[in-house]
PDB file of C-alpha atoms in Angstrom:
ATOM      1  CA  MET A   1       5.165   1.310 -12.927  1.00  0.00           C
ATOM      2  CA  GLY A   2       2.597   0.885 -10.196  1.00  0.00           C
ATOM      3  CA  PHE A   3       3.260   0.648  -6.468  1.00  0.00           C
ATOM      4  CA  ASP A   4       1.108  -0.168  -3.466  1.00  0.00           C
ATOM      5  CA  LEU A   5       1.516   2.218  -0.520  1.00  0.00           C
ATOM      6  CA  ASP A   6       1.195   0.696   2.978  1.00  0.00           C
ATOM      7  CA  MET A   7       4.072  -1.692   3.748  1.00  0.00           C
ATOM      8  CA  THR A   8       5.356  -1.413   0.173  1.00  0.00           C
ATOM      9  CA  LEU A   9       6.480   2.205  -0.121  1.00  0.00           C
ATOM     10  CA  ALA A  10       5.409   3.475   3.301  1.00  0.00           C
ATOM     11  CA  ASP A  11       5.789   2.056   6.783  1.00  0.00           C
ATOM     12  CA  THR A  12       2.489   3.269   8.211  1.00  0.00           C
ATOM     13  CA  ARG A  13       2.305   0.914  11.189  1.00  0.00           C
ATOM     14  CA  ALA A  14       3.127   3.329  14.005  1.00  0.00           C
ATOM     15  CA  GLY A  15       0.814   6.027  12.697  1.00  0.00           C
ATOM     16  CA  ILE A  16      -2.109   3.728  12.010  1.00  0.00           C
ATOM     17  CA  ALA A  17      -1.718   2.128  15.440  1.00  0.00           C
ATOM     18  CA  ALA A  18      -1.873   5.592  17.019  1.00  0.00           C
ATOM     19  CA  VAL A  19      -5.078   6.378  15.135  1.00  0.00           C
ATOM     20  CA  TYR A  20      -6.701   3.095  16.150  1.00  0.00           C
ATOM     21  CA  ASP A  21      -5.710   3.636  19.795  1.00  0.00           C
ATOM     22  CA  GLU A  22      -7.326   7.077  19.792  1.00  0.00           C
ATOM     23  CA  LEU A  23     -10.350   5.750  17.890  1.00  0.00           C
ATOM     24  CA  ALA A  24     -10.820   3.041  20.514  1.00  0.00           C
ATOM     25  CA  LEU A  25     -10.887   5.670  23.247  1.00  0.00           C
ATOM     26  CA  ARG A  26     -13.369   7.857  21.418  1.00  0.00           C
ATOM     27  CA  MET A  27     -15.670   4.993  20.430  1.00  0.00           C
ATOM     28  CA  GLY A  28     -15.419   3.253  23.796  1.00  0.00           C
ATOM     29  CA  VAL A  29     -14.373  -0.075  22.300  1.00  0.00           C
ATOM     30  CA  ALA A  30     -11.352  -2.353  22.665  1.00  0.00           C
ATOM     31  CA  ILE A  31      -9.185  -2.492  19.536  1.00  0.00           C
ATOM     32  CA  ASP A  32      -5.895  -4.387  19.382  1.00  0.00           C
ATOM     33  CA  SER A  33      -3.903  -1.965  17.255  1.00  0.00           C
ATOM     34  CA  ALA A  34      -0.940  -4.363  17.104  1.00  0.00           C
ATOM     35  CA  ALA A  35      -3.170  -6.974  15.475  1.00  0.00           C
ATOM     36  CA  VAL A  36      -4.512  -4.360  13.070  1.00  0.00           C
ATOM     37  CA  VAL A  37      -1.134  -3.210  11.799  1.00  0.00           C
ATOM     38  CA  ALA A  38       0.079  -6.794  11.421  1.00  0.00           C
ATOM     39  CA  ARG A  39      -2.421  -7.273   8.584  1.00  0.00           C
ATOM     40  CA  LEU A  40      -2.529  -3.937   6.770  1.00  0.00           C
ATOM     41  CA  GLY A  41      -3.928  -3.962   3.257  1.00  0.00           C
ATOM     42  CA  PRO A  42      -7.709  -4.493   3.177  1.00  0.00           C
ATOM     43  CA  PRO A  43     -10.093  -1.505   3.267  1.00  0.00           C
ATOM     44  CA  LEU A  44     -10.646   0.379   6.510  1.00  0.00           C
ATOM     45  CA  GLU A  45     -14.277  -0.736   6.712  1.00  0.00           C
ATOM     46  CA  TRP A  46     -13.227  -4.406   6.589  1.00  0.00           C
ATOM     47  CA  GLU A  47     -10.863  -3.979   9.513  1.00  0.00           C
ATOM     48  CA  LEU A  48     -13.352  -2.002  11.576  1.00  0.00           C
ATOM     49  CA  ALA A  49     -15.868  -4.827  11.141  1.00  0.00           C
ATOM     50  CA  ASN A  50     -13.601  -6.941  13.373  1.00  0.00           C
ATOM     51  CA  TRP A  51     -14.168  -4.565  16.273  1.00  0.00           C
ATOM     52  CA  LEU A  52     -17.478  -2.769  15.831  1.00  0.00           C
ATOM     53  CA  PRO A  53     -21.087  -3.607  14.944  1.00  0.00           C
ATOM     54  CA  ALA A  54     -22.068  -2.693  11.400  1.00  0.00           C
ATOM     55  CA  ASP A  55     -24.174   0.314  12.401  1.00  0.00           C
ATOM     56  CA  GLU A  56     -21.191   1.977  14.143  1.00  0.00           C
ATOM     57  CA  ILE A  57     -18.722   1.578  11.278  1.00  0.00           C
ATOM     58  CA  PRO A  58     -19.693   4.747   9.325  1.00  0.00           C
ATOM     59  CA  GLU A  59     -19.107   6.900  12.414  1.00  0.00           C
ATOM     60  CA  ALA A  60     -15.813   5.124  13.107  1.00  0.00           C
ATOM     61  CA  VAL A  61     -14.658   5.747   9.525  1.00  0.00           C
ATOM     62  CA  THR A  62     -15.403   9.451   9.923  1.00  0.00           C
ATOM     63  CA  VAL A  63     -13.511   9.648  13.228  1.00  0.00           C
ATOM     64  CA  PHE A  64     -10.591   7.615  11.849  1.00  0.00           C
ATOM     65  CA  ARG A  65     -10.216   9.865   8.834  1.00  0.00           C
ATOM     66  CA  SER A  66     -10.448  13.006  10.942  1.00  0.00           C
ATOM     67  CA  LEU A  67      -7.541  11.748  13.071  1.00  0.00           C
ATOM     68  CA  TYR A  68      -5.338  10.392  10.294  1.00  0.00           C
ATOM     69  CA  PRO A  69      -3.696  13.611   9.038  1.00  0.00           C
ATOM     70  CA  SER A  70      -2.492  14.741  12.456  1.00  0.00           C
ATOM     71  CA  LEU A  71      -1.647  11.379  14.048  1.00  0.00           C
ATOM     72  CA  ALA A  72      -0.676   8.980  11.285  1.00  0.00           C
ATOM     73  CA  ILE A  73       1.056  10.928   8.560  1.00  0.00           C
ATOM     74  CA  PRO A  74       3.751  12.510  10.771  1.00  0.00           C
ATOM     75  CA  ALA A  75       4.579   9.032  12.133  1.00  0.00           C
ATOM     76  CA  THR A  76       4.953   7.476   8.661  1.00  0.00           C
ATOM     77  CA  SER A  77       8.369   6.556   7.274  1.00  0.00           C
ATOM     78  CA  LEU A  78       9.747   5.146   4.050  1.00  0.00           C
ATOM     79  CA  MET A  79      10.154   1.412   3.661  1.00  0.00           C
ATOM     80  CA  PRO A  80      13.767   0.376   2.958  1.00  0.00           C
ATOM     81  CA  GLY A  81      14.620   1.059  -0.672  1.00  0.00           C
ATOM     82  CA  ALA A  82      11.345   2.861  -1.428  1.00  0.00           C
ATOM     83  CA  ARG A  83      12.792   6.163  -2.572  1.00  0.00           C
ATOM     84  CA  GLU A  84      15.477   4.405  -4.586  1.00  0.00           C
ATOM     85  CA  ALA A  85      12.864   2.220  -6.279  1.00  0.00           C
ATOM     86  CA  VAL A  86      10.756   5.179  -7.373  1.00  0.00           C
ATOM     87  CA  ASP A  87      13.851   7.093  -8.441  1.00  0.00           C
ATOM     88  CA  ALA A  88      15.062   4.131 -10.530  1.00  0.00           C
ATOM     89  CA  VAL A  89      11.825   4.210 -12.533  1.00  0.00           C
ATOM     90  CA  ARG A  90      11.928   7.981 -12.951  1.00  0.00           C
ATOM     91  CA  ARG A  91      15.596   7.966 -14.022  1.00  0.00           C
ATOM     92  CA  ALA A  92      14.719   5.472 -16.726  1.00  0.00           C
ATOM     93  CA  GLY A  93      12.089   7.863 -18.062  1.00  0.00           C
ATOM     94  CA  GLY A  94       9.213   5.899 -16.587  1.00  0.00           C
ATOM     95  CA  LYS A  95       6.112   7.133 -14.811  1.00  0.00           C
ATOM     96  CA  VAL A  96       4.902   6.014 -11.394  1.00  0.00           C
ATOM     97  CA  ILE A  97       1.384   5.513 -10.086  1.00  0.00           C
ATOM     98  CA  VAL A  98       0.538   4.644  -6.489  1.00  0.00           C
ATOM     99  CA  VAL A  99      -2.598   2.498  -6.249  1.00  0.00           C
ATOM    100  CA  THR A 100      -3.801   1.852  -2.719  1.00  0.00           C
ATOM    101  CA  GLY A 101      -6.730   0.928  -0.525  1.00  0.00           C
ATOM    102  CA  LYS A 102      -6.153   4.123   1.445  1.00  0.00           C
ATOM    103  CA  ASN A 103      -8.456   7.015   0.570  1.00  0.00           C
ATOM    104  CA  VAL A 104      -7.069   9.418  -2.005  1.00  0.00           C
ATOM    105  CA  ARG A 105      -6.677  12.382   0.374  1.00  0.00           C
ATOM    106  CA  ASP A 106      -4.550  10.505   2.890  1.00  0.00           C
ATOM    107  CA  ALA A 107      -2.680   8.596   0.187  1.00  0.00           C
ATOM    108  CA  LYS A 108      -1.655  11.810  -1.554  1.00  0.00           C
ATOM    109  CA  SER A 109      -0.710  13.447   1.750  1.00  0.00           C
ATOM    110  CA  THR A 110       1.416  10.418   2.662  1.00  0.00           C
ATOM    111  CA  VAL A 111       3.222  10.433  -0.681  1.00  0.00           C
ATOM    112  CA  GLU A 112       3.855  14.177  -0.378  1.00  0.00           C
ATOM    113  CA  PHE A 113       5.045  13.862   3.219  1.00  0.00           C
ATOM    114  CA  LEU A 114       7.534  11.183   2.186  1.00  0.00           C
ATOM    115  CA  GLY A 115       8.707  13.252  -0.772  1.00  0.00           C
ATOM    116  CA  LEU A 116       8.143  10.534  -3.370  1.00  0.00           C
ATOM    117  CA  ASP A 117       8.241  11.620  -7.009  1.00  0.00           C
ATOM    118  CA  VAL A 118       5.098  10.015  -8.431  1.00  0.00           C
ATOM    119  CA  ASN A 119       2.852  10.998 -11.325  1.00  0.00           C
ATOM    120  CA  GLU A 120      -0.499   9.852 -10.034  1.00  0.00           C
ATOM    121  CA  VAL A 121      -2.237   8.461  -6.935  1.00  0.00           C
ATOM    122  CA  ALA A 122      -5.350   6.275  -7.035  1.00  0.00           C
ATOM    123  CA  GLY A 123      -7.056   5.314  -3.775  1.00  0.00           C
ATOM    124  CA  SER A 124      -9.917   3.440  -2.131  1.00  0.00           C
ATOM    125  CA  VAL A 125      -9.393   0.313  -4.263  1.00  0.00           C
ATOM    126  CA  PHE A 126      -8.333  -3.179  -3.199  1.00  0.00           C
ATOM    127  CA  GLY A 127      -7.415  -6.408  -4.941  1.00  0.00           C
ATOM    128  CA  ALA A 128      -8.700  -6.789  -8.487  1.00  0.00           C
ATOM    129  CA  ASP A 129     -10.468  -3.430  -8.153  1.00  0.00           C
ATOM    130  CA  LYS A 130      -7.024  -1.833  -8.553  1.00  0.00           C
ATOM    131  CA  GLY A 131      -6.846  -3.259 -12.064  1.00  0.00           C
ATOM    132  CA  PRO A 132      -8.675  -0.476 -13.943  1.00  0.00           C
ATOM    133  CA  ALA A 133      -6.417   2.226 -12.454  1.00  0.00           C
ATOM    134  CA  LEU A 134      -3.312   0.254 -13.435  1.00  0.00           C
ATOM    135  CA  ALA A 135      -4.624  -0.456 -16.932  1.00  0.00           C
ATOM    136  CA  THR A 136      -5.706   3.130 -17.563  1.00  0.00           C
ATOM    137  CA  PHE A 137      -2.305   4.402 -16.433  1.00  0.00           C
ATOM    138  CA  GLY A 138      -0.591   1.804 -18.596  1.00  0.00           C
ATOM    139  CA  ALA A 139       1.431   0.254 -15.774  1.00  0.00           C
ATOM    140  CA  ALA A 140       3.633  -2.555 -17.078  1.00  0.00           C
ATOM    141  CA  ALA A 141       4.198  -3.912 -13.548  1.00  0.00           C
ATOM    142  CA  TYR A 142       2.660  -3.508 -10.106  1.00  0.00           C
ATOM    143  CA  VAL A 143       4.622  -3.828  -6.882  1.00  0.00           C
ATOM    144  CA  GLY A 144       2.878  -4.770  -3.634  1.00  0.00           C
ATOM    145  CA  ASP A 145       3.237  -6.716  -0.402  1.00  0.00           C
ATOM    146  CA  HIS A 146      -0.211  -8.358  -0.230  1.00  0.00           C
ATOM    147  CA  VAL A 147      -1.576 -11.379  -2.083  1.00  0.00           C
ATOM    148  CA  ALA A 148      -4.417  -9.097  -3.197  1.00  0.00           C
ATOM    149  CA  ASP A 149      -1.792  -7.012  -5.001  1.00  0.00           C
ATOM    150  CA  ILE A 150      -1.032 -10.051  -7.154  1.00  0.00           C
ATOM    151  CA  GLU A 151      -4.713 -10.096  -8.108  1.00  0.00           C
ATOM    152  CA  ALA A 152      -4.477  -6.359  -8.805  1.00  0.00           C
ATOM    153  CA  ALA A 153      -1.569  -6.844 -11.199  1.00  0.00           C
ATOM    154  CA  ARG A 154      -3.419  -9.630 -13.014  1.00  0.00           C
ATOM    155  CA  ALA A 155      -6.555  -7.505 -13.334  1.00  0.00           C
ATOM    156  CA  GLY A 156      -4.519  -4.616 -14.700  1.00  0.00           C
ATOM    157  CA  GLY A 157      -2.593  -6.714 -17.203  1.00  0.00           C
ATOM    158  CA  ALA A 158       0.669  -6.005 -15.366  1.00  0.00           C
ATOM    159  CA  VAL A 159       3.609  -8.065 -14.167  1.00  0.00           C
ATOM    160  CA  SER A 160       3.163  -8.889 -10.467  1.00  0.00           C
ATOM    161  CA  VAL A 161       6.184  -7.911  -8.376  1.00  0.00           C
ATOM    162  CA  ALA A 162       5.732  -8.900  -4.740  1.00  0.00           C
ATOM    163  CA  VAL A 163       7.802  -7.692  -1.802  1.00  0.00           C
ATOM    164  CA  ALA A 164       7.913  -9.763   1.383  1.00  0.00           C
ATOM    165  CA  THR A 165       7.610  -6.750   3.673  1.00  0.00           C
ATOM    166  CA  GLY A 166       4.028  -7.181   4.846  1.00  0.00           C
ATOM    167  CA  LEU A 167       1.900 -10.012   6.175  1.00  0.00           C
ATOM    168  CA  TYR A 168       2.992 -12.608   3.626  1.00  0.00           C
ATOM    169  CA  PRO A 169       6.425 -14.278   3.454  1.00  0.00           C
ATOM    170  CA  ALA A 170       8.134 -14.847   0.110  1.00  0.00           C
ATOM    171  CA  GLY A 171       6.969 -18.444  -0.202  1.00  0.00           C
ATOM    172  CA  GLU A 172       3.299 -17.564   0.130  1.00  0.00           C
ATOM    173  CA  LEU A 173       3.634 -14.757  -2.394  1.00  0.00           C
ATOM    174  CA  ARG A 174       5.137 -17.216  -4.868  1.00  0.00           C
ATOM    175  CA  GLU A 175       2.374 -19.738  -4.177  1.00  0.00           C
ATOM    176  CA  HIS A 176      -0.212 -17.076  -4.946  1.00  0.00           C
ATOM    177  CA  GLY A 177       1.343 -16.558  -8.372  1.00  0.00           C
ATOM    178  CA  ALA A 178       3.599 -13.521  -8.133  1.00  0.00           C
ATOM    179  CA  ASP A 179       5.791 -13.242 -11.222  1.00  0.00           C
ATOM    180  CA  VAL A 180       8.671 -11.824  -9.191  1.00  0.00           C
ATOM    181  CA  VAL A 181       9.301 -11.938  -5.427  1.00  0.00           C
ATOM    182  CA  LEU A 182      11.757  -9.554  -3.758  1.00  0.00           C
ATOM    183  CA  GLY A 183      12.791  -9.499  -0.126  1.00  0.00           C
ATOM    184  CA  ASP A 184      12.221  -5.750  -0.027  1.00  0.00           C
ATOM    185  CA  LEU A 185      12.562  -2.715  -2.268  1.00  0.00           C
ATOM    186  CA  THR A 186      16.326  -2.518  -1.790  1.00  0.00           C
ATOM    187  CA  GLN A 187      16.366  -5.297  -4.413  1.00  0.00           C
ATOM    188  CA  PHE A 188      14.064  -3.445  -6.808  1.00  0.00           C
ATOM    189  CA  ALA A 189      16.540  -1.337  -8.786  1.00  0.00           C
ATOM    190  CA  GLY A 190      18.663  -4.369  -9.685  1.00  0.00           C
ATOM    191  CA  TRP A 191      15.606  -6.327 -10.780  1.00  0.00           C
ATOM    192  CA  PHE A 192      14.184  -3.349 -12.678  1.00  0.00           C
ATOM    193  CA  ASP A 193      17.350  -2.747 -14.693  1.00  0.00           C
ATOM    194  CA  GLY A 194      17.519  -6.413 -15.679  1.00  0.00           C
ATOM    195  CA  TRP A 195      13.830  -6.548 -16.514  1.00  0.00           C
ATOM    196  CA  ARG A 196      14.054  -3.456 -18.716  1.00  0.00           C
ATOM    197  CA  ALA A 197      17.016  -4.914 -20.574  1.00  0.00           C
ATOM    198  CA  GLN A 198      15.251  -8.225 -21.099  1.00  0.00           C
ATOM    199  CA  THR A 199      12.013  -6.536 -22.182  1.00  0.00           C
ATOM    200  CA  ALA A 200      13.893  -4.454 -24.728  1.00  0.00           C
ATOM    201  CA  LEU A 201      15.199  -7.635 -26.339  1.00  0.00           C
ATOM    202  CA  VAL A 202      11.769  -9.202 -26.761  1.00  0.00           C
TER     203      VAL A 202
END
């Protein structure tokens, strides 16, 4: 089973906002951190392009990543039902991979900080580029909050399970072709048990 990280398993909004606020001070540029965290998902460089000229983005990435461990990770919390969702997969004998746009170092640190029992973490991939990691791991389904996570599941040959906990409401996730749409991960265990039973009958 594959899971996205930001706004799927982890509520990273407060921490990421704190990093962007500090980054804005250090770079001497105005950044609306509330706008940033309202659309989490795409790569860091894409978001920075909304606020900085192209030639300043590499420096901003370096500063951002230097700040992330001390400012963002301690302010990160679990999304509702996240631990229970991962535990449901593990109890069933399944393996869990986290596939995220966040860089591997910070993704692993976030997973460890939250105490999630996962087998593997793949980072710095977005949208369909997540597909190879999912396919190599053998993920039968991929859970995410972004429409790009639906593309990821398709690219990885996995069932797309969308949670309406990020930018996109349930209706939009359905319109983009999610196989399953859940309000949040508190509904995951019930869906997972039913899905496993149905799959076993096929």
